Short mmCIF file of C-alpha atoms in Angstrom, two decimals:
data_model
loop_
_atom_site.label_atom_id
_atom_site.label_comp_id
_atom_site.label_asym_id
_atom_site.label_seq_id
_atom_site.Cartn_x
_atom_site.Cartn_y
_atom_site.Cartn_z
CA MET A 1 80.84 25.33 -55.99
CA GLY A 2 80.14 27.54 -59.07
CA LYS A 3 81.06 30.61 -57.13
CA ARG A 4 84.21 28.91 -55.96
CA ASN A 5 85.31 28.03 -59.52
CA GLU A 6 84.74 31.59 -60.59
CA ASN A 7 86.96 32.76 -57.79
CA LEU A 8 89.58 30.29 -58.84
CA ASN A 9 89.40 31.39 -62.44
CA ASN A 10 89.74 34.96 -61.40
CA THR A 11 92.86 34.10 -59.49
CA THR A 12 94.76 32.36 -62.26
CA SER A 13 97.32 35.05 -62.05
CA VAL A 14 97.72 34.57 -58.30
CA SER A 15 100.56 32.55 -56.93
CA ARG A 16 100.10 28.95 -55.89
CA SER A 17 100.47 29.66 -52.17
CA GLU A 18 97.89 32.38 -52.28
CA ARG A 19 95.51 30.08 -54.17
CA LYS A 20 95.82 27.38 -51.50
CA ALA A 21 95.15 29.90 -48.77
CA MET A 22 92.03 31.01 -50.56
CA GLU A 23 90.82 27.40 -50.97
CA ARG A 24 91.40 26.73 -47.28
CA ALA A 25 89.37 29.84 -46.34
CA MET A 26 86.51 28.74 -48.58
CA GLU A 27 86.46 25.25 -47.07
CA GLU A 28 86.33 26.72 -43.56
CA GLU A 29 83.41 28.92 -44.59
CA GLN A 30 81.57 25.92 -46.03
CA MET A 31 82.11 23.97 -42.81
CA LYS A 32 80.75 26.86 -40.80
CA ASP A 33 77.62 26.92 -42.97
CA GLU A 34 77.06 23.20 -42.47
CA GLU A 35 77.54 23.47 -38.68
CA GLN A 36 75.08 26.36 -38.55
CA LYS A 37 72.50 24.35 -40.55
CA LYS A 38 73.01 21.36 -38.25
CA LYS A 39 72.62 23.55 -35.17
CA SER A 40 69.43 25.04 -36.62
CA ARG A 41 68.00 21.52 -37.20
CA GLU A 42 68.91 20.51 -33.64
CA GLU A 43 67.19 23.58 -32.24
CA LYS A 44 64.05 22.85 -34.26
CA ASN A 45 64.02 19.26 -32.99
CA LYS A 46 64.53 20.54 -29.45
CA ASP A 47 61.60 22.93 -29.83
CA LYS A 48 59.40 20.09 -31.10
CA ASN A 49 60.40 17.86 -28.18
CA GLU A 50 59.67 20.64 -25.70
CA GLU A 51 56.27 21.22 -27.31
CA LYS A 52 55.56 17.50 -27.14
CA GLU A 53 56.52 17.43 -23.48
CA VAL A 54 54.12 20.29 -22.73
CA LYS A 55 51.27 18.45 -24.46
CA GLU A 56 52.07 15.26 -22.58
CA ILE A 57 52.03 17.19 -19.29
CA LEU A 58 48.56 18.54 -20.15
CA LYS A 59 47.23 15.11 -21.09
CA ALA A 60 48.59 13.38 -17.99
CA LYS A 61 46.26 15.10 -15.50
CA GLU A 62 47.07 13.99 -12.03
CA PRO A 63 43.70 13.37 -10.24
CA LEU A 64 45.10 14.16 -6.82
CA LYS A 65 46.32 17.66 -7.84
CA PRO A 66 43.83 20.52 -7.82
CA LEU A 67 43.02 22.13 -11.13
CA GLU A 68 44.57 25.49 -10.18
CA GLU A 69 47.87 23.89 -9.10
CA GLU A 70 48.11 22.00 -12.38
CA PHE A 71 47.45 25.20 -14.29
CA MET A 72 50.17 27.07 -12.37
CA GLU A 73 52.76 24.32 -12.93
CA ASN A 74 52.09 24.19 -16.70
CA THR A 75 52.17 27.97 -16.91
CA GLN A 76 55.52 28.15 -15.06
CA SER A 77 57.07 25.51 -17.34
CA ILE A 78 55.87 27.41 -20.38
CA LYS A 79 57.21 30.71 -19.00
CA ALA A 80 60.59 29.08 -18.39
CA ILE A 81 60.67 27.96 -22.02
CA GLU A 82 59.66 31.44 -23.15
CA GLU A 83 62.40 33.09 -21.08
CA GLU A 84 64.98 30.72 -22.48
CA LYS A 85 63.91 31.50 -26.03
CA LEU A 86 63.84 35.22 -25.31
CA GLN A 87 67.39 35.04 -24.07
CA VAL A 88 68.44 33.35 -27.30
CA GLY A 89 66.58 36.04 -29.21
CA GLU A 90 64.19 33.87 -31.24
CA LEU A 91 61.05 36.02 -31.04
CA GLY A 92 59.15 34.07 -33.72
CA LYS A 93 59.29 30.86 -31.70
CA THR A 94 58.33 32.74 -28.51
CA GLN A 95 55.16 33.98 -30.22
CA HIS A 96 54.26 30.40 -31.10
CA PHE A 97 54.51 29.38 -27.43
CA LEU A 98 52.48 32.41 -26.38
CA ASN A 99 49.66 31.31 -28.67
CA MET A 100 49.89 27.80 -27.21
CA THR A 101 49.72 29.28 -23.69
CA SER A 102 46.48 31.13 -24.49
CA GLU A 103 44.94 27.95 -25.89
CA ILE A 104 45.96 26.00 -22.76
CA THR A 105 44.51 28.74 -20.53
CA THR A 106 41.23 28.64 -22.43
CA MET A 107 41.06 24.85 -22.21
CA LEU A 108 41.79 24.84 -18.46
CA GLY A 109 39.14 27.53 -17.90
CA ASP A 110 36.56 25.44 -19.77
CA ASN A 111 37.42 22.40 -17.67
CA ALA A 112 37.09 24.46 -14.49
CA MET A 113 33.64 25.68 -15.56
CA GLU A 114 32.55 22.11 -16.37
CA ASN A 115 33.69 20.93 -12.95
CA LEU A 116 31.76 23.76 -11.26
CA PHE A 117 28.58 22.90 -13.13
CA GLU A 118 28.95 19.23 -12.24
CA GLU A 119 29.20 20.13 -8.55
CA LYS A 120 26.07 22.25 -8.81
CA LYS A 121 24.21 19.40 -10.47
CA GLU A 122 25.27 17.03 -7.73
CA LYS A 123 24.13 19.44 -5.03
CA SER A 124 20.72 19.98 -6.65
CA SER A 125 20.03 16.26 -7.29
CA PHE A 126 17.56 16.02 -4.32
CA ASN A 127 13.98 16.44 -5.54
CA PRO A 128 11.34 16.89 -2.80
CA ILE A 129 8.45 16.45 -5.25
CA THR A 130 8.87 12.67 -5.35
CA TRP A 131 8.79 12.25 -1.57
CA ILE A 132 5.87 14.65 -1.14
CA GLY A 133 3.95 12.69 -3.78
CA LEU A 134 4.54 9.40 -1.93
CA LEU A 135 3.37 10.97 1.35
CA ILE A 136 0.18 12.23 -0.34
CA VAL A 137 -0.53 8.74 -1.68
CA GLY A 138 -0.13 7.40 1.88
CA CYS A 139 -2.56 10.06 3.17
CA PHE A 140 -5.20 9.02 0.64
CA GLY A 141 -4.70 5.36 1.57
CA PHE A 142 -5.20 6.18 5.25
CA PHE A 143 -8.35 8.17 4.41
CA ILE A 144 -9.84 5.19 2.55
CA TYR A 145 -9.04 2.92 5.51
CA LEU A 146 -10.69 5.42 7.87
CA VAL A 147 -13.85 5.57 5.74
CA ILE A 148 -14.13 1.77 5.70
CA ARG A 149 -13.50 1.46 9.43
CA SER A 150 -15.81 4.25 10.62
CA GLY A 151 -18.63 3.52 8.22
CA TYR A 152 -19.24 7.29 7.77
CA GLU A 153 -20.13 7.61 11.47
CA GLU A 154 -17.37 10.18 12.18
CA GLU A 155 -18.67 12.90 9.84
CA LEU A 156 -16.60 15.71 11.39
CA LEU A 157 -13.32 13.80 11.07
CA LEU A 158 -14.06 12.77 7.48
CA LEU A 159 -14.95 16.38 6.59
CA ILE A 160 -11.71 17.73 8.08
CA ASP A 161 -9.65 15.04 6.32
CA SER A 162 -11.33 15.84 2.99
CA GLY A 163 -10.40 19.53 3.36
CA PHE A 164 -6.80 18.66 4.23
CA LEU A 165 -6.44 16.32 1.27
CA LEU A 166 -7.88 18.93 -1.10
CA GLY A 167 -5.42 21.58 0.14
CA ILE A 168 -2.45 19.20 0.05
CA THR A 169 -3.26 18.12 -3.52
CA LEU A 170 -3.64 21.76 -4.63
CA LEU A 171 -0.28 22.75 -3.13
CA PHE A 172 1.38 19.72 -4.75
CA GLY A 173 0.02 20.66 -8.18
CA ILE A 174 1.24 24.26 -7.85
CA SER A 175 4.70 23.14 -6.68
CA ILE A 176 5.11 21.02 -9.82
CA ILE A 177 4.61 23.93 -12.24
CA THR A 178 6.67 26.53 -10.32
CA GLY A 179 10.42 27.13 -10.37
CA THR A 180 13.06 25.63 -8.12
CA LYS A 181 12.75 28.18 -5.29
CA GLY A 182 8.95 28.08 -5.37
CA THR A 183 8.99 24.28 -5.36
CA LYS A 184 11.07 24.20 -2.18
CA VAL A 185 8.83 26.68 -0.37
CA LEU A 186 5.61 24.94 -1.41
CA SER A 187 7.08 21.53 -0.54
CA ILE A 188 7.81 22.78 3.00
CA LEU A 189 4.24 24.07 3.32
CA ASN A 190 2.93 20.78 1.97
CA LEU A 191 5.01 18.83 4.47
CA LEU A 192 3.63 20.94 7.33
CA ALA A 193 0.09 20.33 6.08
CA ILE A 194 0.70 16.56 5.94
CA LEU A 195 2.07 16.59 9.50
CA SER A 196 -1.00 18.54 10.65
CA TYR A 197 -3.23 16.00 8.88
CA VAL A 198 -1.53 13.12 10.69
CA GLY A 199 -1.65 14.89 14.07
CA ILE A 200 -5.35 15.73 13.82
CA ASN A 201 -6.18 12.15 12.86
CA ILE A 202 -4.21 10.78 15.80
CA PHE A 203 -6.08 13.14 18.17
CA PHE A 204 -9.52 12.34 16.78
CA LEU A 205 -8.90 8.60 16.63
CA TYR A 206 -7.72 8.56 20.23
CA ASP A 207 -10.81 10.46 21.33
CA TRP A 208 -12.96 8.21 19.15
CA ASN A 209 -11.61 5.03 20.74
CA GLN A 210 -11.98 6.49 24.25
CA THR A 211 -15.63 7.36 23.58
CA ALA A 212 -16.32 3.92 22.16
CA GLU A 213 -14.82 2.26 25.26
CA GLU A 214 -16.90 4.47 27.57
CA LYS A 215 -20.05 3.54 25.70
CA LYS A 216 -19.23 -0.13 26.09
CA VAL A 217 -18.86 0.34 29.84
CA GLU A 218 -22.06 2.39 30.21
CA GLU A 219 -24.29 0.12 28.13
CA PRO A 220 -25.47 -2.84 30.19
CA PRO A 221 -24.89 -6.22 28.66
CA ILE A 222 -27.78 -7.46 26.62
CA GLU A 223 -29.36 -10.37 28.38
CA GLU A 224 -30.55 -13.14 26.20
CA LYS A 225 -34.20 -13.74 26.55
CA LYS A 226 -34.68 -17.12 27.99
CA GLU A 227 -37.50 -18.94 26.30
CA THR A 228 -39.64 -20.26 29.14
CA LYS A 229 -42.40 -22.79 28.84
CA GLN A 230 -46.02 -21.78 29.20
CA TYR A 231 -48.72 -23.92 30.74
CA PHE A 232 -52.38 -23.71 29.73
CA VAL A 233 -55.48 -25.48 31.10
CA CYS A 234 -58.39 -25.53 28.65
CA THR A 235 -61.86 -26.74 29.73
CA SER A 236 -64.93 -27.33 27.55
CA LYS A 237 -68.20 -25.57 28.30
CA ASP A 238 -69.86 -28.84 29.45
CA SER A 239 -66.76 -29.57 31.61
CA LEU A 240 -66.56 -33.10 30.14
CA LYS A 241 -63.24 -32.45 28.39
CA LYS A 242 -60.16 -30.91 29.85
CA GLU A 243 -56.73 -30.42 28.25
CA LYS A 244 -53.45 -29.49 29.85
CA ILE A 245 -51.03 -28.03 27.27
CA THR A 246 -47.30 -27.25 27.59
CA VAL A 247 -46.23 -24.58 25.07
CA GLU A 248 -42.74 -23.40 24.08
CA LYS A 249 -42.19 -20.81 21.33
CA ASP A 250 -45.87 -21.10 20.31
CA THR A 251 -45.38 -24.82 19.75
CA ILE A 252 -47.16 -27.53 21.73
CA LYS A 253 -44.57 -29.76 23.37
CA LYS A 254 -46.90 -31.86 25.52
CA LEU A 255 -50.68 -32.46 25.52
CA GLU A 256 -52.71 -34.21 28.17
CA ARG A 257 -56.35 -34.85 27.24
CA ASN A 258 -58.78 -35.77 30.05
CA ILE A 259 -62.17 -37.07 28.81
CA THR A 260 -65.10 -37.91 31.15
CA ILE A 261 -67.19 -40.83 29.79
CA SER A 262 -70.29 -42.06 31.64
CA ASP A 263 -71.04 -44.92 29.23
CA LYS A 264 -68.91 -47.92 30.18
CA GLU A 265 -69.22 -49.59 26.75
CA GLU A 266 -67.91 -46.43 25.08
CA LEU A 267 -65.07 -46.30 27.55
CA GLU A 268 -64.13 -49.94 26.88
CA LYS A 269 -64.14 -49.39 23.11
CA LEU A 270 -61.90 -46.34 23.46
CA LYS A 271 -59.50 -48.34 25.60
CA GLU A 272 -59.24 -50.86 22.81
CA LEU A 273 -58.83 -48.11 20.24
CA PHE A 274 -55.85 -46.42 21.94
CA LYS A 275 -52.67 -48.31 22.66
CA GLU A 276 -49.58 -47.11 24.45
CA GLU A 277 -46.70 -46.26 22.11
CA ASN A 278 -43.46 -44.32 22.24
CA GLY A 279 -44.50 -40.78 23.16
CA MET A 280 -48.12 -41.69 23.90
CA GLY A 281 -49.69 -42.84 27.15
CA ILE A 282 -53.21 -44.01 28.09
CA GLN A 283 -54.85 -44.22 31.48
CA ALA A 284 -58.46 -45.14 32.31
CA THR A 285 -60.64 -45.06 35.43
CA GLU A 286 -64.31 -45.89 35.98
CA ASP A 287 -65.58 -42.83 34.08
CA LYS A 288 -62.47 -41.10 32.69
CA LEU A 289 -59.96 -41.64 29.92
CA ILE A 290 -56.65 -39.79 30.12
CA LEU A 291 -54.53 -39.56 26.95
CA THR A 292 -50.97 -38.13 27.05
CA PHE A 293 -49.08 -37.02 23.91
CA ASP A 294 -45.35 -36.10 24.17
CA PHE A 295 -44.53 -34.44 20.85
CA GLU A 296 -40.79 -34.38 21.55
CA THR A 297 -40.74 -38.16 21.00
CA LEU A 298 -44.05 -38.91 19.25
CA ASP A 299 -44.05 -38.85 15.48
CA ILE A 300 -46.50 -36.31 14.05
CA ASN A 301 -47.73 -38.67 11.37
CA GLN A 302 -48.48 -41.34 14.01
CA TYR A 303 -50.45 -38.74 15.96
CA LYS A 304 -52.55 -38.00 12.87
CA VAL A 305 -53.37 -41.72 12.45
CA ILE A 306 -54.45 -42.05 16.10
CA MET A 307 -56.61 -38.92 15.98
CA ARG A 308 -58.31 -39.96 12.73
CA GLU A 309 -59.42 -43.26 14.38
CA TYR A 310 -60.68 -41.30 17.38
CA LEU A 311 -62.62 -38.84 15.18
CA ASN A 312 -64.02 -41.66 13.05
CA PHE A 313 -65.33 -43.27 16.21
CA TYR A 314 -67.41 -40.13 16.82
CA ARG A 315 -68.04 -39.71 13.05
CA THR A 316 -66.26 -36.38 12.72
CA THR A 317 -63.26 -35.16 10.70
CA SER A 318 -60.38 -32.67 10.94
CA ASP A 319 -58.14 -30.92 8.44
CA PHE A 320 -55.19 -30.84 10.90
CA LEU A 321 -54.46 -27.23 9.97
CA TYR A 322 -52.61 -26.81 13.26
CA VAL A 323 -49.94 -29.30 12.17
CA GLU A 324 -46.99 -27.46 10.61
CA GLU A 325 -44.35 -29.79 9.26
CA GLU A 326 -43.08 -31.62 12.36
CA SER A 327 -44.76 -29.52 15.07
CA ILE A 328 -48.18 -28.31 16.30
CA ASN A 329 -48.86 -24.60 16.41
CA PHE A 330 -50.65 -23.72 19.66
CA ASN A 331 -52.48 -20.63 18.36
CA THR A 332 -53.89 -22.50 15.36
CA TYR A 333 -54.80 -25.48 17.51
CA LYS A 334 -56.69 -23.24 19.96
CA GLU A 335 -58.62 -21.52 17.13
CA THR A 336 -59.65 -24.80 15.43
CA GLU A 337 -59.84 -27.59 18.04
CA LEU A 338 -60.52 -25.54 21.16
CA LYS A 339 -63.15 -23.10 19.89
CA ASP A 340 -65.61 -24.09 22.63
CA PHE A 341 -62.94 -24.27 25.33
CA GLU A 342 -61.91 -21.74 27.91
CA CYS A 343 -58.10 -21.55 28.32
CA ILE A 344 -56.32 -20.21 31.38
CA GLU A 345 -52.52 -19.82 31.66
CA GLU A 346 -50.89 -21.21 34.75
CA LYS A 347 -47.50 -20.30 36.15
CA GLU A 348 -46.36 -23.86 36.72
CA GLU A 349 -47.37 -27.24 35.46
CA SER A 350 -50.02 -28.75 37.74
#
């Protein structure tokens, strides 16, 4: 406006029509300046909107589109914007979009590298060490079971298994401390060793069971020894006393005592002394007294009472060393009560 007033002052000598023409020209120039400023603001806003759209395109990654396709589409849109700006002639703004393009390219390249590394990680997620370790634990468990079952009788098999387990454990330890390639190779070797271990055990166990079955067939069944009764006849040197003894497992089961008595009074007193009871029988003739003792039914204590009365009658005693708890031992009885007797074994009871 100051410039305009100066122009007006300088034209005081100009005619009125000329002055109006000059004012009209100045107003038109001012309007042109305002339109140019407005157009410049609109272009700036348009550039900002286009930049915003590019950023939104980059943020909204479509999961179904490959990474390369998305990169090509964004690059083409940016090139179109650059060409449009180049046609207008605004080189400063074009440089700004070129810088943005390089940043986008760098970002997309980083994302591509991250995706590649993720795929590699997924492919290398299988670790054979864990499975080999579990198989080795199973092999040791089977070895312990084999030791318990065989009772160290299969020395060759146990020795072979010990060597296999030592080698498998050594390979497993080396595979843990080596690199990825070495781990895979050693794991394959370890797996082959484990399979060999299982195969050898199956072969030996089959042969072991076959041998055991053949031995069972060859060995005759063990016959239980039947405990048979033995029969002894013991006679005194004067032939006045005779005893028939039934023995089973060195124990007297039955005793028959035959005594020859010539004195009738003695015989009658002995008849009165002995009475028939459960497990004891008495039989008398003109010159003989037959006493029968069945120790399967006769109480041992009752036998002692009867024999003490008999020994007291003849004024003798006995320690009853041959009585053991509830039975009578034949060998002890023969050594103590039948010292002066001659005993002969018979096949059957007479």
